[in-house]
XYZ file of N, CA and C in Angstrom:
672
model
N 0.051 -1.588 -0.197
C 0.222 0.164 -0.152
C 0.941 1.342 0.311
N 0.705 2.142 -0.970
C 1.094 3.802 -1.242
C -0.334 4.383 -0.999
N 0.693 5.039 0.937
C -0.238 5.611 1.516
C 0.234 6.647 2.339
N -0.774 8.378 2.346
C -0.195 9.448 2.884
C -1.068 9.306 3.599
N -0.122 10.231 4.770
C -0.803 10.289 6.090
C 0.006 12.265 6.919
N -1.781 12.064 7.747
C -0.903 13.853 8.284
C -1.576 14.114 9.182
N -1.326 14.830 10.594
C -1.183 14.989 12.076
C -1.326 15.979 11.499
N -1.833 16.348 12.231
C -2.224 18.402 12.404
C -3.490 18.803 14.034
N -3.011 17.447 14.417
C -4.564 17.980 15.638
C -3.651 17.966 17.344
N -2.685 18.217 16.866
C -2.334 18.674 18.499
C -0.879 19.980 18.063
N -0.402 20.591 18.878
C 1.288 21.426 18.954
C 2.024 20.877 17.597
N 1.738 20.053 16.613
C 2.617 19.903 15.757
C 1.850 19.389 14.548
N 2.523 19.797 13.249
C 1.716 19.332 11.744
C 3.068 18.449 11.062
N 2.473 17.757 10.696
C 3.564 16.504 9.465
C 2.220 15.590 8.345
N 3.738 15.487 8.060
C 3.169 14.055 7.316
C 4.430 13.709 6.791
N 3.379 12.082 5.954
C 4.722 10.706 5.961
C 4.254 10.049 4.436
N 4.488 9.942 4.344
C 4.027 8.730 2.741
C 4.706 7.292 3.221
N 4.240 6.660 3.289
C 3.843 4.929 3.324
C 4.274 4.242 2.429
N 5.302 3.057 2.030
C 5.091 2.697 1.432
C 5.811 1.407 1.064
N 5.619 0.383 0.419
C 6.289 -1.439 0.833
C 6.254 -1.497 2.687
N 5.613 -1.151 2.968
C 5.647 -1.363 4.770
C 6.385 -0.369 5.763
N 6.918 0.312 4.712
C 7.648 1.059 6.295
C 7.264 3.094 5.664
N 8.333 3.648 6.349
C 8.026 5.470 6.366
C 9.451 5.122 4.595
N 8.167 5.892 3.642
C 9.473 6.796 2.406
C 9.597 7.936 2.215
N 9.371 8.716 3.416
C 9.378 10.289 3.474
C 8.576 10.873 4.732
N 9.369 12.109 5.015
C 8.345 13.005 6.377
C 8.693 14.124 6.311
N 7.468 14.630 6.843
C 8.177 15.677 7.185
C 7.587 16.478 8.453
N 8.199 17.377 9.713
C 7.613 17.406 10.938
C 8.238 18.783 10.937
N 7.506 19.036 12.073
C 7.258 21.108 12.694
C 6.650 20.436 13.144
N 7.474 21.664 14.990
C 6.870 21.633 15.919
C 5.938 23.186 16.017
N 4.489 23.105 15.631
C 3.732 24.004 16.279
C 2.528 24.498 16.764
N 2.444 25.030 17.917
C 1.187 25.439 18.529
C -0.245 25.903 17.758
N -0.093 26.533 15.871
C -0.896 26.856 15.039
C -0.548 26.792 14.231
N -1.408 28.026 12.533
C -0.169 28.190 12.657
C -0.131 26.803 11.062
N -1.275 25.523 11.382
C -1.535 24.763 10.568
C -1.660 24.644 9.727
N -2.752 25.220 9.070
C -3.709 25.564 7.405
C -2.344 25.852 6.641
N -1.557 26.984 7.063
C -0.549 27.693 6.084
C 0.710 26.764 5.914
N 1.157 25.761 6.944
C 2.296 25.056 6.540
C 2.012 24.225 5.858
N 0.540 23.491 5.482
C 0.667 22.048 5.531
C 0.701 21.616 4.332
N 0.283 22.333 3.606
C 0.472 22.443 1.848
C 1.343 22.729 1.671
N 2.563 23.509 1.835
C 4.042 23.243 1.290
C 4.740 22.244 1.774
N 4.158 21.745 3.034
C 4.966 20.499 3.578
C 4.513 19.653 2.751
N 3.557 18.759 2.588
C 2.664 18.010 1.517
C 3.637 18.060 0.291
N 3.319 19.113 -0.429
C 4.395 20.114 -1.833
C 5.441 19.929 -2.117
N 6.292 19.734 -0.447
C 7.662 18.820 -0.319
C 8.272 18.347 -0.562
N 7.066 17.635 0.345
C 7.804 15.805 0.655
C 7.234 14.999 -0.966
N 6.129 15.923 -1.496
C 6.138 15.487 -3.286
C 6.808 15.355 -3.964
N 7.810 16.422 -3.407
C 8.527 17.301 -5.241
C 10.439 16.169 -4.877
N 10.547 15.750 -3.555
C 11.342 15.120 -2.309
C 11.317 13.890 -3.360
N 9.860 12.913 -3.400
C 9.442 11.411 -3.185
C 9.153 11.131 -4.675
N 8.460 12.390 -5.651
C 8.655 12.232 -6.822
C 7.912 11.545 -6.979
N 6.316 11.633 -6.175
C 4.808 11.072 -6.519
C 3.678 12.028 -7.026
N 3.145 11.411 -7.078
C 1.859 11.947 -7.848
C 0.484 11.689 -6.831
N -0.243 12.453 -6.561
C -1.504 12.372 -5.505
C -2.751 10.811 -5.951
N -2.014 11.292 -8.047
C -2.490 10.091 -7.950
C -2.406 7.955 -7.816
N -1.233 9.075 -7.798
C -0.928 6.703 -6.887
C -0.893 6.421 -6.371
N -1.494 7.376 -5.921
C -1.810 7.109 -3.521
C -2.707 5.865 -3.444
N -2.378 4.851 -2.654
C -4.360 4.017 -2.813
C -4.746 4.523 -1.563
N -4.613 5.001 -0.398
C -5.463 5.987 0.310
C -5.031 7.034 1.271
N -5.288 7.535 1.336
C -4.977 8.909 3.070
C -4.969 8.497 4.535
N -4.597 8.907 5.367
C -5.177 8.297 6.417
C -5.013 10.041 7.256
N -5.416 10.114 7.982
C -5.263 11.767 8.514
C -5.394 11.271 10.453
N -5.168 12.034 11.265
C -5.465 12.105 13.111
C -7.276 12.382 13.085
N -7.628 11.641 13.829
C -9.018 12.671 14.380
C -9.129 12.851 15.296
N -8.024 13.388 15.910
C -8.662 13.472 17.361
C -8.100 12.662 18.859
N -8.386 12.973 19.623
C -8.783 14.523 19.857
C -7.675 15.593 19.954
N -8.251 16.741 20.275
C -7.411 17.577 19.731
C -7.851 18.412 19.874
N -7.275 20.120 19.237
C -7.632 20.993 18.947
C -8.516 20.943 17.766
N -9.501 21.762 17.947
C -10.430 22.179 16.869
C -9.899 22.935 15.478
N -8.936 23.395 15.836
C -8.573 24.126 14.311
C -7.368 23.106 13.286
N -7.066 22.665 14.053
C -6.007 21.841 13.717
C -6.589 20.168 12.842
N -7.477 20.067 14.233
C -8.437 19.318 13.554
C -8.841 19.435 11.841
N -9.704 20.711 12.011
C -10.315 20.929 10.669
C -9.430 20.889 9.109
N -7.770 21.302 10.054
C -7.166 21.217 8.965
C -7.200 20.178 8.771
N -5.989 20.203 9.201
C -5.582 18.486 8.566
C -7.116 17.144 7.823
N -8.076 16.999 8.794
C -9.234 16.405 8.142
C -9.803 17.317 6.462
N -9.741 17.905 6.350
C -10.260 18.781 5.644
C -9.132 18.659 4.332
N -8.100 18.598 5.043
C -7.387 18.025 3.617
C -7.504 16.979 3.050
N -6.975 16.702 4.146
C -6.964 14.946 3.853
C -7.985 13.816 2.776
N -9.586 14.568 3.778
C -11.137 13.925 2.758
C -11.531 14.448 1.567
N -10.635 16.042 0.755
C -10.918 16.645 0.066
C -9.891 16.219 -1.081
N -8.451 15.670 -1.222
C -7.487 15.088 -1.242
C -8.208 13.765 -1.467
N -9.234 12.394 -0.849
C -9.526 10.933 -1.054
C -11.022 11.050 -1.954
N -11.679 12.662 -1.485
C -12.854 12.389 -2.820
C -12.936 13.160 -3.899
N -11.651 13.831 -4.372
C -11.241 14.215 -5.254
C -10.510 13.402 -6.844
N -10.062 12.173 -6.092
C -9.157 11.445 -6.360
C -9.785 10.279 -6.332
N -10.891 9.723 -5.223
C -11.321 8.516 -5.345
C -10.718 7.700 -4.735
N -10.058 7.744 -2.914
C -9.226 6.689 -2.861
C -9.974 7.019 -1.120
N -10.050 6.231 -0.396
C -10.271 5.531 0.965
C -8.919 6.614 1.830
N -9.331 7.571 3.113
C -9.111 8.145 4.135
C -9.477 7.231 5.428
N -8.686 7.023 5.882
C -8.760 6.228 6.924
C -8.661 7.169 7.860
N -9.397 7.302 9.279
C -9.028 8.374 10.989
C -7.999 7.010 11.880
N -7.421 7.772 12.156
C -6.608 7.293 12.761
C -6.663 7.964 14.418
N -6.623 7.774 15.875
C -6.494 9.060 16.469
C -5.675 9.610 17.315
N -5.982 10.950 17.531
C -4.168 11.149 17.900
C -3.655 10.582 19.612
N -4.581 10.162 20.483
C -4.081 9.424 21.237
C -3.391 7.583 21.298
N -3.610 7.131 19.496
C -3.430 5.989 18.953
C -1.697 6.326 18.578
N -1.737 7.014 18.322
C -0.960 7.965 17.183
C 0.508 8.181 17.949
N 0.306 8.759 19.618
C 0.852 9.195 20.739
C 1.617 7.552 21.060
N 0.610 6.296 21.333
C 0.367 4.837 21.578
C 1.906 3.723 20.769
N 1.197 4.495 19.954
C 2.178 3.469 19.041
C 3.743 3.329 19.030
N 4.945 4.604 19.125
C 5.777 4.494 19.540
C 6.544 3.841 21.080
N 5.485 4.351 21.954
C 5.513 4.469 23.618
C 5.001 2.747 23.444
N 4.069 1.925 22.828
C 4.539 0.651 23.078
C 6.004 -0.094 22.702
N 6.750 0.588 22.122
C 7.806 -0.236 20.998
C 9.095 -0.468 22.356
N 8.828 0.777 23.084
C 9.580 0.423 24.500
C 9.694 -0.327 25.748
N 7.438 -0.159 25.136
C 6.999 -0.701 26.961
C 7.109 -2.220 27.398
N 7.402 -2.252 28.493
C 8.345 -3.766 28.863
C 6.455 -4.961 29.026
N 6.971 -5.741 28.883
C 5.723 -7.015 29.232
C 4.880 -6.325 30.884
N 3.459 -6.071 29.723
C 2.747 -6.243 31.077
C 1.776 -5.112 30.968
N 2.816 -3.808 31.099
C 2.583 -3.110 31.017
C 1.355 -2.542 30.086
N 0.843 -1.064 31.097
C -0.232 -0.553 29.774
C 0.041 0.155 29.368
N -0.204 1.041 28.206
C 0.706 2.113 27.991
C -1.063 3.361 28.067
N -0.643 4.232 29.137
C -1.968 5.412 29.202
C -1.264 6.864 28.320
N -1.799 6.477 26.955
C -1.445 7.772 26.925
C -2.315 8.501 27.303
N -2.416 9.681 26.538
C -3.016 11.052 27.642
C -1.958 12.427 27.502
N -3.421 13.436 27.471
C -2.810 15.341 26.446
C -3.383 15.656 27.752
N -2.910 16.671 28.184
C -3.166 17.703 29.040
C -4.012 18.634 28.524
N -5.551 18.496 28.916
C -6.800 19.326 27.947
C -6.685 20.427 28.639
N -6.432 20.965 29.531
C -6.634 22.616 30.667
C -7.440 22.496 31.406
N -7.752 23.146 31.940
C -8.787 23.090 32.831
C -8.826 21.623 33.221
N -7.815 21.806 34.743
C -7.841 20.352 35.047
C -8.533 19.371 34.534
N -8.389 19.172 33.164
C -9.009 17.787 32.443
C -7.901 17.737 31.611
N -8.036 15.713 31.443
C -6.999 15.053 30.581
C -7.839 14.594 29.601
N -6.935 14.383 28.755
C -7.371 13.791 27.765
C -7.284 12.022 27.806
N -7.810 10.976 28.081
C -6.360 9.487 28.016
C -7.069 8.412 27.159
N -6.676 7.588 27.714
C -7.308 6.216 26.725
C -5.624 5.121 26.987
N -6.846 3.468 27.206
C -4.827 2.615 27.999
C -5.470 1.836 26.516
N -4.362 1.767 26.393
C -3.952 -0.025 25.427
C -2.826 -0.758 26.060
N -3.404 -2.084 25.836
C -2.197 -2.978 25.728
C -1.335 -2.657 25.093
N 0.246 -3.305 25.021
C 1.361 -3.028 24.673
C 1.017 -3.411 23.386
N 0.102 -4.494 22.464
C 0.030 -4.613 21.477
C -0.661 -3.968 20.635
N -1.621 -2.488 21.503
C -2.364 -1.875 21.124
C -3.547 -1.863 20.995
N -4.213 -2.483 21.841
C -5.549 -2.979 21.283
C -5.486 -2.006 22.774
N -7.022 -1.773 22.593
C -7.569 -0.815 23.699
C -8.014 -1.696 24.327
N -8.232 -1.383 25.781
C -8.321 -0.793 26.924
C -9.720 -0.346 27.770
N -9.801 0.745 26.977
C -10.670 1.663 27.653
C -11.031 2.504 25.958
N -12.226 3.336 25.951
C -12.495 4.537 25.269
C -11.662 5.777 25.193
N -11.637 6.180 24.346
C -11.547 7.660 24.980
C -11.855 8.219 25.701
N -11.579 8.615 26.832
C -12.786 9.951 27.211
C -11.486 10.995 27.932
N -12.095 11.946 28.580
C -11.944 13.603 28.337
C -12.865 13.146 30.482
N -11.519 12.941 31.056
C -11.655 13.657 32.455
C -11.323 14.251 33.385
N -11.371 14.014 34.692
C -11.322 14.974 35.859
C -9.937 14.985 35.797
N -9.383 15.149 36.691
C -7.403 15.699 37.408
C -7.798 14.961 37.958
N -9.254 15.195 39.436
C -9.335 15.023 40.139
C -9.949 13.585 40.326
N -10.162 12.580 39.548
C -10.766 11.706 39.323
C -9.683 10.908 38.987
N -8.727 10.959 37.957
C -7.418 10.682 37.201
C -7.033 9.042 38.414
N -6.656 9.026 39.961
C -5.840 8.946 40.609
C -7.249 7.452 39.745
N -8.447 7.605 40.580
C -8.683 6.492 40.610
C -9.804 5.950 39.694
N -8.685 6.604 38.100
C -9.797 5.592 37.194
C -8.518 4.972 37.084
N -7.113 5.186 36.825
C -5.895 4.270 36.298
C -6.430 3.067 37.232
N -5.788 1.876 37.122
C -6.140 0.801 36.707
C -4.849 0.461 37.633
N -4.885 -0.616 38.353
C -3.876 -0.815 39.586
C -2.625 -1.698 38.215
N -1.699 -1.433 38.174
C -1.399 -2.084 37.132
C -0.026 -0.976 36.262
N 1.305 -1.582 36.354
C 2.106 -1.206 35.571
C 2.094 -0.234 34.199
N 2.477 1.313 34.188
C 1.951 1.580 32.790
C 3.550 2.948 32.054
N 3.000 2.691 30.944
C 4.023 3.536 30.012
C 2.817 4.182 30.218
N 3.947 6.054 30.597
C 2.931 7.115 30.480
C 3.400 7.687 28.792
N 2.824 8.039 28.550
C 2.807 8.980 27.082
C 2.504 10.171 26.989
N 2.658 11.187 26.755
C 1.308 12.324 25.621
C 1.399 13.399 26.126
N 1.178 13.914 25.982
C 1.576 16.444 26.973
C 0.826 15.886 28.630
N 0.006 14.681 28.935
C -0.553 14.601 30.047
C 0.508 13.420 30.687
N 1.258 12.791 30.168
C 2.360 12.029 30.895
C 3.004 12.585 32.447
N 2.949 13.850 32.423
C 2.896 14.232 33.560
C 1.679 13.936 34.838
N 0.911 13.998 34.546
C -0.614 13.928 35.134
C -0.553 12.425 35.997
N -0.189 11.804 34.915
C -0.425 10.595 34.738
C 0.638 9.874 36.237
N 1.909 10.409 35.763
C 2.729 9.733 37.029
C 2.998 10.179 38.401
N 1.883 11.328 38.069
C 1.503 12.549 39.455
C 0.518 11.081 40.093
N -0.607 11.212 39.361
C -1.866 9.897 39.970
C -1.454 8.627 40.796
N -0.747 7.878 40.284
C 0.527 7.031 40.011
C 1.699 6.645 39.887
N 2.872 7.355 40.556
C 3.614 7.737 40.790
C 4.346 6.032 40.540
N 4.029 5.473 41.743
C 5.279 4.449 41.672
C 5.134 3.926 40.927
N 4.025 2.892 40.079
C 3.762 1.955 39.128
C 3.917 2.383 37.736
N 4.327 3.581 37.740
C 4.104 3.846 36.060
C 5.846 4.516 36.141
N 6.142 4.075 34.565
C 7.382 4.917 33.685
C 7.019 5.973 32.823
N 7.474 7.387 32.779
C 7.491 8.095 31.478
C 8.112 7.910 29.916
N 7.557 7.389 29.012
C 7.663 6.741 27.118
C 8.899 8.197 27.566
N 10.107 8.030 26.705
C 10.861 8.395 25.523
C 10.326 8.588 24.601
N 9.294 8.367 23.885
C 8.746 8.984 22.368
C 8.065 9.831 23.434
N 8.544 10.420 21.662
C 7.292 12.064 21.717
C 6.001 12.337 22.320
N 6.050 12.785 22.811
C 4.498 13.391 23.616
C 3.480 14.411 22.902
N 4.302 14.580 21.468
C 3.375 14.268 19.835
C 2.663 13.547 19.317
N 1.572 14.004 18.902
C 1.997 12.841 17.143
C 2.202 13.216 16.017
N 2.688 12.260 15.362
C 3.335 11.492 14.440
C 2.830 11.183 13.309
N 3.323 11.354 11.713
C 2.663 11.017 10.815
C 2.874 10.328 10.090
N 4.232 9.604 10.494
C 4.469 8.238 10.342
C 3.931 7.144 11.446
N 3.428 6.876 12.727
C 2.880 6.976 13.751
C 1.392 6.769 12.758
N 0.520 7.852 11.717
C -0.417 7.466 12.385
C -0.512 6.733 10.358
N 0.909 6.539 9.523
C 1.071 5.492 8.758
C 0.969 4.301 8.913
N 1.374 4.128 9.950
C 2.221 1.815 10.072
C 0.639 2.441 10.539
N -0.196 2.285 11.686
C -0.960 2.518 12.266
C -2.866 1.926 11.926
N -2.781 3.268 9.905
C -3.921 3.399 9.077
C -3.539 1.671 8.068
N -2.219 1.456 7.815
C -1.325 0.391 6.698
C -1.984 -0.823 7.545
N -2.387 -1.026 8.446
C -2.070 -2.082 9.074
C -4.151 -2.815 8.892
N -4.025 -1.636 8.954
C -6.095 -1.445 9.046
C -6.911 -1.991 7.183
N -7.134 -3.318 7.452
C -7.955 -2.972 6.258
C -9.699 -1.793 6.654
N -10.550 -1.864 5.124
C -10.739 -0.198 5.030
C -11.988 -1.113 5.703
N -12.388 -2.187 5.317
C -14.020 -2.024 6.195
C -13.360 -2.268 8.053
N -12.126 -2.255 8.908
C -12.297 -1.825 10.034
C -11.781 -0.630 10.503
N -11.502 -0.145 8.936
C -10.541 1.756 8.840
C -12.405 2.529 10.283
N -11.255 2.982 10.598
C -11.770 4.316 11.581
C -12.553 5.174 11.130
N -13.508 5.865 10.556
C -14.310 7.226 9.488
C -13.662 8.120 9.885
N -13.461 9.294 8.767
C -12.149 10.588 8.951
C -13.299 10.878 9.482
N -14.140 10.790 10.071
C -14.917 12.167 11.000
C -14.069 12.693 12.572
N -14.812 13.898 12.907
C -13.599 14.227 13.741
C -14.274 13.428 15.445
N -13.332 13.243 16.180
C -13.582 12.493 17.080
C -13.528 13.935 18.894
N -14.403 14.956 18.847
C -14.281 16.247 19.763
C -15.175 15.363 20.842
N -14.611 15.306 21.926
C -14.686 14.965 22.982
C -14.692 16.044 24.337
N -15.067 17.011 24.324
C -14.934 18.318 24.637
C -15.561 18.980 23.634
N -17.155 19.781 24.068
C -17.667 20.155 23.229
C -17.286 21.909 23.465
N -17.607 23.291 23.394
C -17.339 24.667 23.524
C -18.078 24.699 24.965
N -16.763 25.158 25.926
C -17.805 25.991 27.126
C -17.654 24.396 27.840
N -18.191 23.357 27.234
C -18.447 21.578 27.797
C -18.781 21.667 29.871
N -18.770 20.790 30.247
C -18.253 20.962 31.196
C -17.679 19.649 32.031
N -17.288 19.498 32.776
C -16.170 18.401 33.052
C -17.102 17.000 33.582
N -16.527 16.407 32.234
C -16.638 14.731 31.844
C -15.870 13.582 33.573
N -16.900 13.614 34.215
C -16.275 12.832 35.439
C -16.907 11.118 35.561
N -17.510 10.873 33.930
C -17.790 9.455 34.037
C -16.448 8.327 34.352
N -16.220 7.685 34.899
C -15.693 6.285 34.649
C -15.323 6.639 33.052
N -14.214 5.732 32.874
C -13.435 5.093 31.654
C -14.611 4.458 30.954
N -14.801 3.798 30.065
C -15.750 2.777 29.515
C -14.679 2.561 28.962
N -14.981 0.958 28.957
C -14.443 -0.124 28.580
C -14.545 0.131 26.732
N -14.092 -0.579 25.263
C -14.515 -0.733 24.290
C -15.359 -1.974 24.182
N -16.479 -1.307 23.513
C -17.817 -2.284 23.367
C -17.604 -3.349 22.061
């Protein structure tokens, strides 16, 4: 599969070309804003360097959230626009999956991956995964006051901008991953390429917090 992946969900912007089971080109830039202005030039730069056309791609992949409202719209609109125009599939990958992917490579046997973004307002976006990246819980917006009681009594490999929040809530059984705390399009590409199209997450935004929403204090739900 020849696939192009995009991430603009958090404070970074990245694109990656995936071909023959590995990354074949990549651009990444830390940036809390300005994704709309940076994304297309990054795509053009990668396309010119690697010498491919959009028409020859088999699929597109994009992070669907959780993340910033503006950033998510930029990435989703771009990926879906190309996919519709070219008649290609567009696969969604959550930003929590994207940061869990590299952390899983360094996790020890028996550890759970705690993918977490600091969502401000004394909240966090959180999802737990097994080492093989099967989800243990659904993505959730949780209150920091409830975090200690929501975390399972198991060793944790914490990753993301909220990793320190996990460590503060479960210090004795938490290890901070060396992996980047922000999503990378290479991880998005690797995850998407391993999925069949009938199992793919639709490229629709995953908004766990509505504007001015109250804190969600429900316990983490297990996937159905």
